[in-house]
């Protein structure tokens, strides 16, 4: 029986991972973690019987400890607790489904402890792709992508070991504002941006999808996961979200993975690879889904994507700064402090004010992230 830890079990990916686990019946959940939603953590703990529950917030952990006093479950807290869940004895795979750079340290420690990673937390690869991949190689562990596009690429690579990739076609839905120009985006609210046409996800990634930052982060994620150059990755807007991404080989053949937009499929593949296991999730009916369209991303209107390319090309600690600034920009937009169009402005100002380090350690990246967050929190607009 496979034994897993889920970091961020109360989130969109975390809850869907538990649905997959319930359906598979061959996985034991050893540890779960959350931040604010202790009601759900309690329900999950009672249903899945993990040995350990970690809560980021100390007060919430205390409340949960009391609530679970009748169960044989240890409740821990803070970053140490998250790391304990990530390195828990007996666990073979850690699902990293926390949101943001908070996933960095537990992912590193999980790899050092020899755990395989089912990676949803793309921010970790954006900030520290090189270090994560080097460490994974050193400890001989596997990183299974959960992100739907990367799972599609991973699936399209099966059976092609040794064949050179010519191009990766990274598909994008285009988000809720596809086709709109700057003038039309001046007044959009957080509620408008949270209405994603195809996917139901956590609020941060939903805003990232609306700004196209999500695709920028995914270009970086693809570069590190599959060891390709940026120039080999082509972002292709495909509003129907049925083709989840594709790989083109040197003979011109394109291999793609298709399906309904349902994260449970890539989550399941990350947990059962290389096996495919029957599930009751919805299937595509091509007679109904009979319109596939493609377009180029509008990088002038959606400037976050160009900023991501800039960070990727400059390299060093700049992607960590982009990522940190983006987390703050999204949080400030959700609070109504800045407008939608100020998201890229805030990120750009933060990147411009920063001196990039090309040689760096994990500590330097954590410092760069903290610096960017602090800077981006203070920028004021007229
Ligand atoms: P959610 O916001 O739905 O969930 C985030 C999870 O992280 C929750 O369990 C939350 O706990 C926990 N969390 C939040 N802040 C902290 C913190 N400071 N310390 C510890 N834990 C924290 O996010 P998603 O599930 O949407 O996304 C998770 C990751 O997966 C992101 O990196 C995202 O980019 C990626 N991803 C998501 C997809 C999706 O469909 N949702 C698709 C592809 C990738 P609590 O709820 O208890 O506060
Ligand atoms: Mg994705």
Tab-separated table of C-alpha atoms and ligand atoms in Angstrom:
chain	number	residue	atom	x	y	z
A	1	UNK	CA	0.000	0.000	0.000
A	2	UNK	CA	1.345	3.418	-0.953
A	3	UNK	CA	1.718	5.858	1.939
A	4	UNK	CA	1.393	9.577	1.367
A	5	UNK	CA	1.497	12.977	3.067
A	6	UNK	CA	-0.646	15.803	1.734
A	7	UNK	CA	0.695	19.300	2.356
A	8	UNK	CA	-2.312	21.606	2.001
A	9	UNK	CA	-5.035	18.948	2.287
A	10	UNK	CA	-7.739	21.600	2.849
A	11	UNK	CA	-7.175	23.357	-0.496
A	12	UNK	CA	-8.558	22.736	-3.959
A	13	UNK	CA	-5.831	20.222	-4.922
A	14	UNK	CA	-5.687	18.785	-1.404
A	15	UNK	CA	-9.407	17.976	-1.247
A	16	UNK	CA	-9.367	16.525	-4.769
A	17	UNK	CA	-6.359	14.383	-3.787
A	18	UNK	CA	-8.437	12.963	-0.948
A	19	UNK	CA	-11.275	12.232	-3.400
A	20	UNK	CA	-8.786	10.336	-5.565
A	21	UNK	CA	-7.458	8.463	-2.520
A	22	UNK	CA	-10.998	7.509	-1.517
A	23	UNK	CA	-11.685	6.167	-4.979
A	24	UNK	CA	-8.394	4.264	-5.291
A	25	UNK	CA	-8.629	2.416	-1.996
A	26	UNK	CA	-4.919	1.524	-2.185
A	27	UNK	CA	-3.335	4.532	-0.508
A	28	UNK	CA	-2.931	5.326	3.153
A	29	UNK	CA	-2.757	8.997	4.146
A	30	UNK	CA	-0.141	9.275	6.912
A	31	UNK	CA	-0.096	13.055	7.367
A	32	UNK	CA	-2.202	16.055	6.330
A	33	UNK	CA	-1.623	19.772	6.757
A	34	UNK	CA	-3.620	22.999	6.614
A	35	UNK	CA	-3.500	26.603	7.647
A	36	UNK	CA	-6.813	28.210	8.554
A	37	UNK	CA	-9.537	25.663	7.838
A	38	UNK	CA	-9.428	23.555	10.999
A	39	UNK	CA	-13.054	22.495	10.663
A	40	UNK	CA	-12.204	20.699	7.427
A	41	UNK	CA	-8.908	19.386	8.826
A	42	UNK	CA	-10.831	17.802	11.699
A	43	UNK	CA	-13.297	16.176	9.295
A	44	UNK	CA	-10.446	14.892	7.111
A	45	UNK	CA	-8.564	13.586	10.152
A	46	UNK	CA	-11.624	11.675	11.374
A	47	UNK	CA	-12.297	10.230	7.936
A	48	UNK	CA	-8.782	9.317	6.753
A	49	UNK	CA	-7.093	8.544	10.121
A	50	UNK	CA	-3.655	10.071	9.491
A	51	UNK	CA	-1.052	9.703	12.243
A	52	UNK	CA	-0.073	13.377	12.031
A	53	UNK	CA	-1.878	16.654	11.348
A	54	UNK	CA	0.136	19.861	10.932
A	55	UNK	CA	-1.436	23.310	11.162
A	56	UNK	CA	0.591	26.380	10.234
A	57	UNK	CA	-1.027	28.664	12.782
A	58	UNK	CA	-0.174	27.875	16.404
A	59	UNK	CA	-3.546	28.944	17.865
A	60	UNK	CA	-5.457	26.926	15.290
A	61	UNK	CA	-3.251	23.933	16.111
A	62	UNK	CA	-4.163	24.257	19.804
A	63	UNK	CA	-7.888	24.316	18.992
A	64	UNK	CA	-7.556	21.298	16.708
A	65	UNK	CA	-5.543	19.394	19.316
A	66	UNK	CA	-8.434	19.775	21.754
A	67	UNK	CA	-11.005	18.815	19.151
A	68	UNK	CA	-9.067	15.657	18.242
A	69	UNK	CA	-8.283	14.713	21.839
A	70	UNK	CA	-10.370	11.527	21.490
A	71	UNK	CA	-8.283	10.320	18.499
A	72	UNK	CA	-4.808	8.851	18.370
A	73	UNK	CA	-3.550	11.666	16.113
A	74	UNK	CA	-0.653	14.005	16.835
A	75	UNK	CA	-1.216	17.684	16.021
A	76	UNK	CA	1.881	19.791	15.334
A	77	UNK	CA	2.284	23.379	14.167
A	78	UNK	CA	4.337	25.962	12.280
A	79	UNK	CA	6.997	25.376	9.636
A	80	UNK	CA	8.509	22.617	11.811
A	81	UNK	CA	5.158	20.851	11.713
A	82	UNK	CA	4.906	21.216	7.951
A	83	UNK	CA	8.419	19.792	7.593
A	84	UNK	CA	7.549	16.918	9.930
A	85	UNK	CA	4.571	16.059	7.707
A	86	UNK	CA	6.812	16.293	4.627
A	87	UNK	CA	9.437	13.953	6.057
A	88	UNK	CA	7.170	11.605	8.017
A	89	UNK	CA	8.582	8.121	8.519
A	90	UNK	CA	7.087	5.509	6.224
A	91	UNK	CA	5.692	8.005	3.707
A	92	UNK	CA	6.853	7.322	0.138
A	93	UNK	CA	5.179	10.206	-1.730
A	94	UNK	CA	4.497	13.757	-0.606
A	95	UNK	CA	1.752	15.683	-2.396
A	96	UNK	CA	2.841	19.326	-2.310
A	97	UNK	CA	-0.415	21.224	-2.610
A	98	UNK	CA	0.198	24.248	-0.412
A	99	UNK	CA	-0.012	27.554	-2.232
A	100	UNK	CA	3.022	29.834	-2.626
A	101	UNK	CA	6.618	29.879	-1.571
A	102	UNK	CA	5.777	28.354	1.813
A	103	UNK	CA	6.143	25.023	-0.005
A	104	UNK	CA	9.844	25.531	-0.642
A	105	UNK	CA	11.353	24.339	2.643
A	106	UNK	CA	9.090	21.286	3.173
A	107	UNK	CA	9.671	20.188	-0.437
A	108	UNK	CA	13.442	20.393	0.043
A	109	UNK	CA	13.266	18.459	3.289
A	110	UNK	CA	10.971	15.834	1.761
A	111	UNK	CA	13.473	15.256	-1.051
A	112	UNK	CA	16.355	15.078	1.431
A	113	UNK	CA	14.345	12.442	3.324
A	114	UNK	CA	14.091	10.407	0.099
A	115	UNK	CA	10.393	10.990	-0.576
A	116	UNK	CA	8.981	11.139	-4.093
A	117	UNK	CA	7.098	14.338	-4.814
A	118	UNK	CA	3.676	14.708	-6.464
A	119	UNK	CA	4.149	18.364	-7.262
A	120	UNK	CA	1.277	20.830	-7.481
A	121	UNK	CA	3.047	23.705	-5.701
A	122	UNK	CA	4.605	25.210	-8.845
A	123	UNK	CA	5.947	28.234	-6.945
A	124	UNK	CA	8.667	25.952	-5.528
A	125	UNK	CA	9.994	25.123	-8.994
A	126	UNK	CA	9.670	28.738	-10.137
A	127	UNK	CA	11.810	30.024	-7.278
A	128	UNK	CA	14.219	27.152	-6.904
A	129	UNK	CA	13.946	24.969	-10.009
A	130	UNK	CA	17.657	24.333	-10.397
A	131	UNK	CA	18.220	23.506	-6.711
A	132	UNK	CA	15.150	21.265	-6.522
A	133	UNK	CA	16.062	19.303	-9.650
A	134	UNK	CA	19.711	18.909	-8.525
A	135	UNK	CA	18.601	17.693	-5.109
A	136	UNK	CA	16.059	15.296	-6.631
A	137	UNK	CA	18.836	13.811	-8.786
A	138	UNK	CA	21.206	13.538	-5.844
A	139	UNK	CA	18.629	11.704	-3.716
A	140	UNK	CA	17.366	9.659	-6.638
A	141	UNK	CA	13.709	10.543	-6.125
A	142	UNK	CA	10.991	11.185	-8.699
A	143	UNK	CA	8.958	14.330	-9.169
A	144	UNK	CA	5.533	13.549	-10.618
A	145	UNK	CA	3.757	16.601	-12.003
A	146	UNK	CA	0.214	17.307	-10.810
A	147	UNK	CA	-0.308	20.505	-12.803
A	148	UNK	CA	-2.555	19.420	-15.688
A	149	UNK	CA	-0.315	20.757	-18.484
A	150	UNK	CA	2.806	19.181	-17.011
A	151	UNK	CA	1.030	15.922	-16.390
A	152	UNK	CA	-0.036	16.025	-20.058
A	153	UNK	CA	3.566	16.597	-21.149
A	154	UNK	CA	4.766	13.833	-18.812
A	155	UNK	CA	2.151	11.480	-20.280
A	156	UNK	CA	3.106	12.490	-23.830
A	157	UNK	CA	6.720	11.587	-23.074
A	158	UNK	CA	5.919	7.985	-22.093
A	159	UNK	CA	7.462	5.475	-24.468
A	160	UNK	CA	9.721	8.087	-26.033
A	161	UNK	CA	12.820	7.873	-23.867
A	162	UNK	CA	15.838	8.909	-25.934
A	163	UNK	CA	13.806	10.785	-28.529
A	164	UNK	CA	14.622	14.487	-28.716
A	165	UNK	CA	11.806	16.922	-27.968
A	166	UNK	CA	11.510	19.553	-30.663
A	167	UNK	CA	8.759	21.609	-29.077
A	168	UNK	CA	6.461	21.590	-26.095
A	169	UNK	CA	3.012	23.015	-26.745
A	170	UNK	CA	1.902	24.376	-23.396
A	171	UNK	CA	-1.804	25.068	-23.643
A	172	UNK	CA	-3.611	27.849	-21.777
A	173	UNK	CA	-7.324	28.548	-21.424
A	174	UNK	CA	-6.675	32.298	-21.641
A	175	UNK	CA	-8.648	32.852	-18.430
A	176	UNK	CA	-11.828	34.881	-17.907
A	177	UNK	CA	-10.519	37.993	-19.704
A	178	UNK	CA	-9.284	36.400	-22.929
A	179	UNK	CA	-9.748	38.753	-25.874
A	180	UNK	CA	-10.123	41.855	-23.683
A	181	UNK	CA	-7.895	44.916	-24.080
A	182	UNK	CA	-6.406	47.186	-21.397
A	183	UNK	CA	-9.300	49.706	-21.465
A	184	UNK	CA	-11.753	46.897	-20.717
A	185	UNK	CA	-9.621	45.602	-17.853
A	186	UNK	CA	-9.384	48.886	-15.969
A	187	UNK	CA	-12.547	48.309	-13.934
A	188	UNK	CA	-12.490	44.538	-13.428
A	189	UNK	CA	-12.963	43.373	-9.848
A	190	UNK	CA	-11.644	40.424	-7.876
A	191	UNK	CA	-15.077	38.789	-8.242
A	192	UNK	CA	-14.817	39.067	-12.067
A	193	UNK	CA	-11.294	37.645	-12.041
A	194	UNK	CA	-12.319	34.743	-9.796
A	195	UNK	CA	-14.777	33.455	-12.429
A	196	UNK	CA	-12.591	31.020	-14.345
A	197	UNK	CA	-14.346	29.612	-17.436
A	198	UNK	CA	-13.124	25.995	-17.163
A	199	UNK	CA	-11.373	25.221	-13.886
A	200	UNK	CA	-12.432	25.480	-10.261
A	201	UNK	CA	-9.274	26.256	-8.252
A	202	UNK	CA	-7.914	28.144	-5.230
A	203	UNK	CA	-8.097	31.937	-5.378
A	204	UNK	CA	-4.379	32.617	-5.943
A	205	UNK	CA	-4.037	30.399	-9.003
A	206	UNK	CA	-7.382	31.647	-10.339
A	207	UNK	CA	-6.078	35.221	-10.305
A	208	UNK	CA	-2.776	33.989	-11.787
A	209	UNK	CA	-4.832	32.453	-14.613
A	210	UNK	CA	-6.650	35.740	-15.221
A	211	UNK	CA	-3.354	37.693	-15.454
A	212	UNK	CA	-1.596	34.882	-17.428
A	213	UNK	CA	1.072	34.816	-14.705
A	214	UNK	CA	0.028	31.211	-14.198
A	215	UNK	CA	1.234	30.391	-17.704
A	216	UNK	CA	4.504	32.221	-17.051
A	217	UNK	CA	5.014	30.166	-13.900
A	218	UNK	CA	4.166	27.042	-15.894
A	219	UNK	CA	6.752	27.824	-18.589
A	220	UNK	CA	9.370	27.856	-15.822
A	221	UNK	CA	7.901	24.708	-14.284
A	222	UNK	CA	8.137	22.950	-17.679
A	223	UNK	CA	11.709	24.090	-18.246
A	224	UNK	CA	12.848	22.564	-14.955
A	225	UNK	CA	10.738	19.408	-15.009
A	226	UNK	CA	11.599	18.417	-18.568
A	227	UNK	CA	15.048	19.993	-19.006
A	228	UNK	CA	14.140	21.954	-22.150
A	229	UNK	CA	15.149	25.457	-23.260
A	230	UNK	CA	12.644	28.290	-22.989
A	231	UNK	CA	12.667	28.611	-26.790
A	232	UNK	CA	11.355	25.060	-27.082
A	233	UNK	CA	8.217	25.910	-25.074
A	234	UNK	CA	5.360	27.470	-26.997
A	235	UNK	CA	2.371	28.831	-25.132
A	236	UNK	CA	-0.790	28.170	-27.082
A	237	UNK	CA	-4.168	29.526	-26.024
A	238	UNK	CA	-6.786	26.788	-26.339
A	239	UNK	CA	-9.937	28.114	-24.649
A	240	UNK	CA	-11.741	24.755	-24.500
A	241	UNK	CA	-9.097	23.215	-22.165
A	242	UNK	CA	-9.473	19.710	-23.595
A	243	UNK	CA	-5.951	19.344	-24.992
A	244	UNK	CA	-3.955	19.650	-21.786
A	245	UNK	CA	-0.591	20.088	-23.579
A	246	UNK	CA	1.517	18.256	-26.165
A	247	UNK	CA	5.027	17.287	-27.172
A	248	UNK	CA	6.303	17.570	-30.734
A	249	UNK	CA	9.150	15.251	-31.683
A	250	UNK	CA	11.837	15.686	-34.344
A	251	UNK	CA	9.839	13.793	-36.971
A	252	UNK	CA	7.006	16.315	-36.625
A	253	UNK	CA	4.723	13.919	-34.733
A	254	UNK	CA	2.772	15.579	-31.951
A	255	UNK	CA	1.706	13.510	-28.955
A	256	UNK	CA	-0.888	15.088	-26.685
A	257	UNK	CA	-3.015	14.165	-23.685
A	258	UNK	CA	-6.696	15.088	-23.767
A	259	UNK	CA	-9.550	14.916	-21.304
A	260	UNK	CA	-12.211	16.905	-19.524
A	261	UNK	CA	-10.740	19.702	-17.387
A	262	UNK	CA	-10.679	17.713	-14.140
A	263	UNK	CA	-7.656	17.906	-11.834
A	264	UNK	CA	-8.456	14.521	-10.322
A	265	UNK	CA	-7.083	12.830	-13.454
A	266	UNK	CA	-3.537	14.291	-13.266
A	267	UNK	CA	-3.578	13.923	-9.463
A	268	UNK	CA	-4.433	10.244	-9.836
A	269	UNK	CA	-1.743	9.665	-12.468
A	270	UNK	CA	0.864	11.270	-10.182
A	271	UNK	CA	-0.159	8.786	-7.479
A	272	UNK	CA	-0.535	5.618	-9.549
A	273	UNK	CA	2.176	6.119	-12.215
A	274	UNK	CA	2.976	4.122	-14.279
A	275	UNK	CA	-0.379	2.393	-13.786
A	276	UNK	CA	-3.705	3.729	-15.021
A	277	UNK	CA	-6.558	2.905	-12.688
A	278	UNK	CA	-10.279	2.987	-13.457
A	279	UNK	CA	-12.243	5.876	-12.003
A	280	UNK	CA	-15.745	7.360	-12.320
A	281	UNK	CA	-14.604	10.843	-13.421
A	282	UNK	CA	-16.313	12.434	-16.479
A	283	UNK	CA	-15.260	11.396	-20.000
A	284	UNK	CA	-15.002	13.610	-23.094
A	285	UNK	CA	-17.834	13.384	-25.624
A	286	UNK	CA	-16.192	14.682	-28.818
A	287	UNK	CA	-19.535	15.048	-30.559
A	288	UNK	CA	-20.352	17.729	-27.967
A	289	UNK	CA	-16.818	19.043	-27.476
A	290	UNK	CA	-16.429	19.519	-31.209
A	291	UNK	CA	-14.760	22.935	-31.430
A	292	UNK	CA	-11.033	23.170	-30.804
A	293	UNK	CA	-9.519	26.615	-31.363
A	294	UNK	CA	-6.032	28.007	-30.877
A	295	UNK	CA	-4.524	31.458	-30.648
A	296	UNK	CA	-1.370	33.235	-29.522
A	297	UNK	CA	-1.307	34.708	-26.011
A	298	UNK	CA	-1.719	38.504	-25.883
A	299	UNK	CA	1.456	39.401	-23.993
A	300	UNK	CA	0.944	43.147	-24.407
A	301	UNK	CA	-2.330	43.204	-22.534
A	302	UNK	CA	-1.382	40.429	-20.130
A	303	UNK	CA	2.047	41.710	-19.159
A	304	UNK	CA	2.615	39.197	-16.373
A	305	UNK	CA	3.554	36.612	-18.996
A	306	UNK	CA	6.306	38.850	-20.424
A	307	UNK	CA	7.561	39.577	-16.904
A	308	UNK	CA	7.811	35.839	-16.282
A	309	UNK	CA	9.856	35.436	-19.485
A	310	UNK	CA	12.114	38.282	-18.347
A	311	UNK	CA	12.679	36.577	-14.976
A	312	UNK	CA	13.337	33.258	-16.668
A	313	UNK	CA	15.847	34.706	-19.148
A	314	UNK	CA	17.691	36.695	-16.461
A	315	UNK	CA	17.661	33.700	-14.112
A	316	UNK	CA	19.509	33.701	-10.772
A	317	UNK	CA	17.343	34.934	-7.921
A	318	UNK	CA	15.000	36.987	-10.149
A	319	UNK	CA	12.326	34.265	-10.599
A	320	UNK	CA	12.049	34.066	-6.789
A	321	UNK	CA	11.534	37.834	-6.694
A	322	UNK	CA	8.909	37.689	-9.450
A	323	UNK	CA	7.157	34.939	-7.541
A	324	UNK	CA	7.261	36.717	-4.169
A	325	UNK	CA	6.080	40.009	-5.687
A	326	UNK	CA	3.280	38.187	-7.500
A	327	UNK	CA	2.034	36.562	-4.280
A	328	UNK	CA	1.737	40.010	-2.684
A	329	UNK	CA	0.235	41.593	-5.812
A	330	UNK	CA	-2.471	38.910	-5.942
A	331	UNK	CA	-3.211	39.241	-2.216
A	332	UNK	CA	-3.441	43.038	-2.506
A	333	UNK	CA	-5.719	42.770	-5.559
A	334	UNK	CA	-7.994	40.323	-3.706
A	335	UNK	CA	-8.191	42.806	-0.806
A	336	UNK	CA	-9.122	45.606	-3.223
A	337	UNK	CA	-5.931	47.568	-2.512
A	338	UNK	CA	-4.696	47.590	-6.109
A	339	UNK	CA	-6.394	47.236	-9.486
A	340	UNK	CA	-6.074	44.344	-11.904
A	341	UNK	CA	-3.751	46.308	-14.193
A	342	UNK	CA	-1.575	47.302	-11.253
A	343	UNK	CA	-0.673	43.645	-10.616
A	344	UNK	CA	2.022	43.595	-13.362
A	345	UNK	CA	3.075	47.151	-12.477
A	346	UNK	CA	3.712	46.173	-8.888
A	347	UNK	CA	5.687	43.100	-9.923
A	348	UNK	CA	7.730	45.061	-12.457
A	349	UNK	CA	8.584	47.815	-9.981
A	350	UNK	CA	9.748	45.191	-7.504
A	351	UNK	CA	11.878	43.433	-10.141
A	352	UNK	CA	13.387	46.752	-11.292
A	353	UNK	CA	14.395	47.690	-7.745
A	354	UNK	CA	16.170	44.367	-7.133
A	355	UNK	CA	19.825	43.433	-7.677
A	356	UNK	CA	19.942	39.887	-9.017
A	357	UNK	CA	22.354	37.274	-7.639
A	358	UNK	CA	23.433	34.660	-10.185
A	359	UNK	CA	25.076	32.358	-7.629
A	360	UNK	CA	22.709	31.424	-4.844
A	361	UNK	CA	21.735	28.976	-2.122
A	362	UNK	CA	18.309	28.078	-0.747
A	363	UNK	CA	18.806	30.732	1.967
A	364	UNK	CA	19.457	33.378	-0.733
A	365	UNK	CA	16.190	32.409	-2.424
A	366	UNK	CA	14.252	32.630	0.823
A	367	UNK	CA	15.840	36.038	1.395
A	368	UNK	CA	14.967	37.177	-2.147
A	369	UNK	CA	11.374	36.051	-1.596
A	370	UNK	CA	11.138	37.898	1.729
A	371	UNK	CA	12.713	41.031	0.217
A	372	UNK	CA	10.278	40.993	-2.718
A	373	UNK	CA	7.271	40.476	-0.462
A	374	UNK	CA	8.306	43.300	1.798
A	375	UNK	CA	8.989	45.651	-1.118
A	376	UNK	CA	5.770	44.789	-2.961
A	377	UNK	CA	3.722	45.257	0.199
A	378	UNK	CA	4.965	48.843	0.516
A	379	UNK	CA	4.596	50.121	-3.066
A	380	UNK	CA	1.851	52.739	-3.277
A	381	UNK	CA	-0.046	53.838	-6.381
A	382	UNK	CA	-1.623	57.270	-6.821
B	1	LIG	P1	-5.831	26.604	-2.276
B	1	LIG	O1	-5.740	28.041	-1.915
B	1	LIG	O2	-7.141	26.019	-2.601
B	1	LIG	O3	-5.201	25.723	-1.088
B	1	LIG	C1	-3.993	26.055	-0.504
B	1	LIG	C2	-3.635	25.097	0.616
B	1	LIG	O4	-2.454	25.586	1.256
B	1	LIG	C3	-4.697	25.004	1.719
B	1	LIG	O5	-4.633	23.737	2.298
B	1	LIG	C4	-4.246	26.067	2.723
B	1	LIG	O6	-4.718	25.833	4.032
B	1	LIG	C5	-2.740	25.884	2.642
B	1	LIG	N1	-2.012	27.100	2.985
B	1	LIG	C6	-2.286	28.365	2.583
B	1	LIG	N2	-1.398	29.235	3.108
B	1	LIG	C7	-0.567	28.499	3.878
B	1	LIG	C8	0.536	28.824	4.708
B	1	LIG	N3	0.979	30.070	4.862
B	1	LIG	N4	1.162	27.822	5.346
B	1	LIG	C9	0.747	26.545	5.234
B	1	LIG	N5	-0.297	26.166	4.452
B	1	LIG	C10	-0.939	27.143	3.795
B	1	LIG	O7	-4.779	26.373	-3.458
B	1	LIG	P2	-4.861	25.336	-4.660
B	1	LIG	O8	-5.180	23.979	-4.160
B	1	LIG	O9	-5.642	25.916	-5.767
B	1	LIG	O10	-3.341	25.363	-5.162
B	1	LIG	C11	-2.292	24.713	-4.461
B	1	LIG	C12	-1.058	24.688	-5.344
B	1	LIG	O11	-1.328	23.891	-6.479
B	1	LIG	C13	-0.660	26.064	-5.891
B	1	LIG	O12	0.721	26.130	-5.965
B	1	LIG	C14	-1.263	26.094	-7.287
B	1	LIG	O13	-0.535	26.905	-8.157
B	1	LIG	C15	-1.130	24.633	-7.682
B	1	LIG	N6	-2.100	24.175	-8.671
B	1	LIG	C16	-3.443	24.240	-8.409
B	1	LIG	C17	-4.364	23.810	-9.347
B	1	LIG	C18	-5.822	23.807	-9.028
B	1	LIG	O14	-6.607	23.313	-9.858
B	1	LIG	N7	-6.276	24.300	-7.908
B	1	LIG	C19	-3.938	23.346	-10.688
B	1	LIG	C20	-2.513	23.277	-10.838
B	1	LIG	C21	-1.636	23.694	-9.874
B	1	LIG	P3	-6.159	26.396	4.590
B	1	LIG	O15	-7.137	26.179	3.492
B	1	LIG	O16	-6.418	25.511	5.776
B	1	LIG	O17	-5.966	27.811	4.950
B	2	LIG	MG1	-1.929	24.327	-14.990
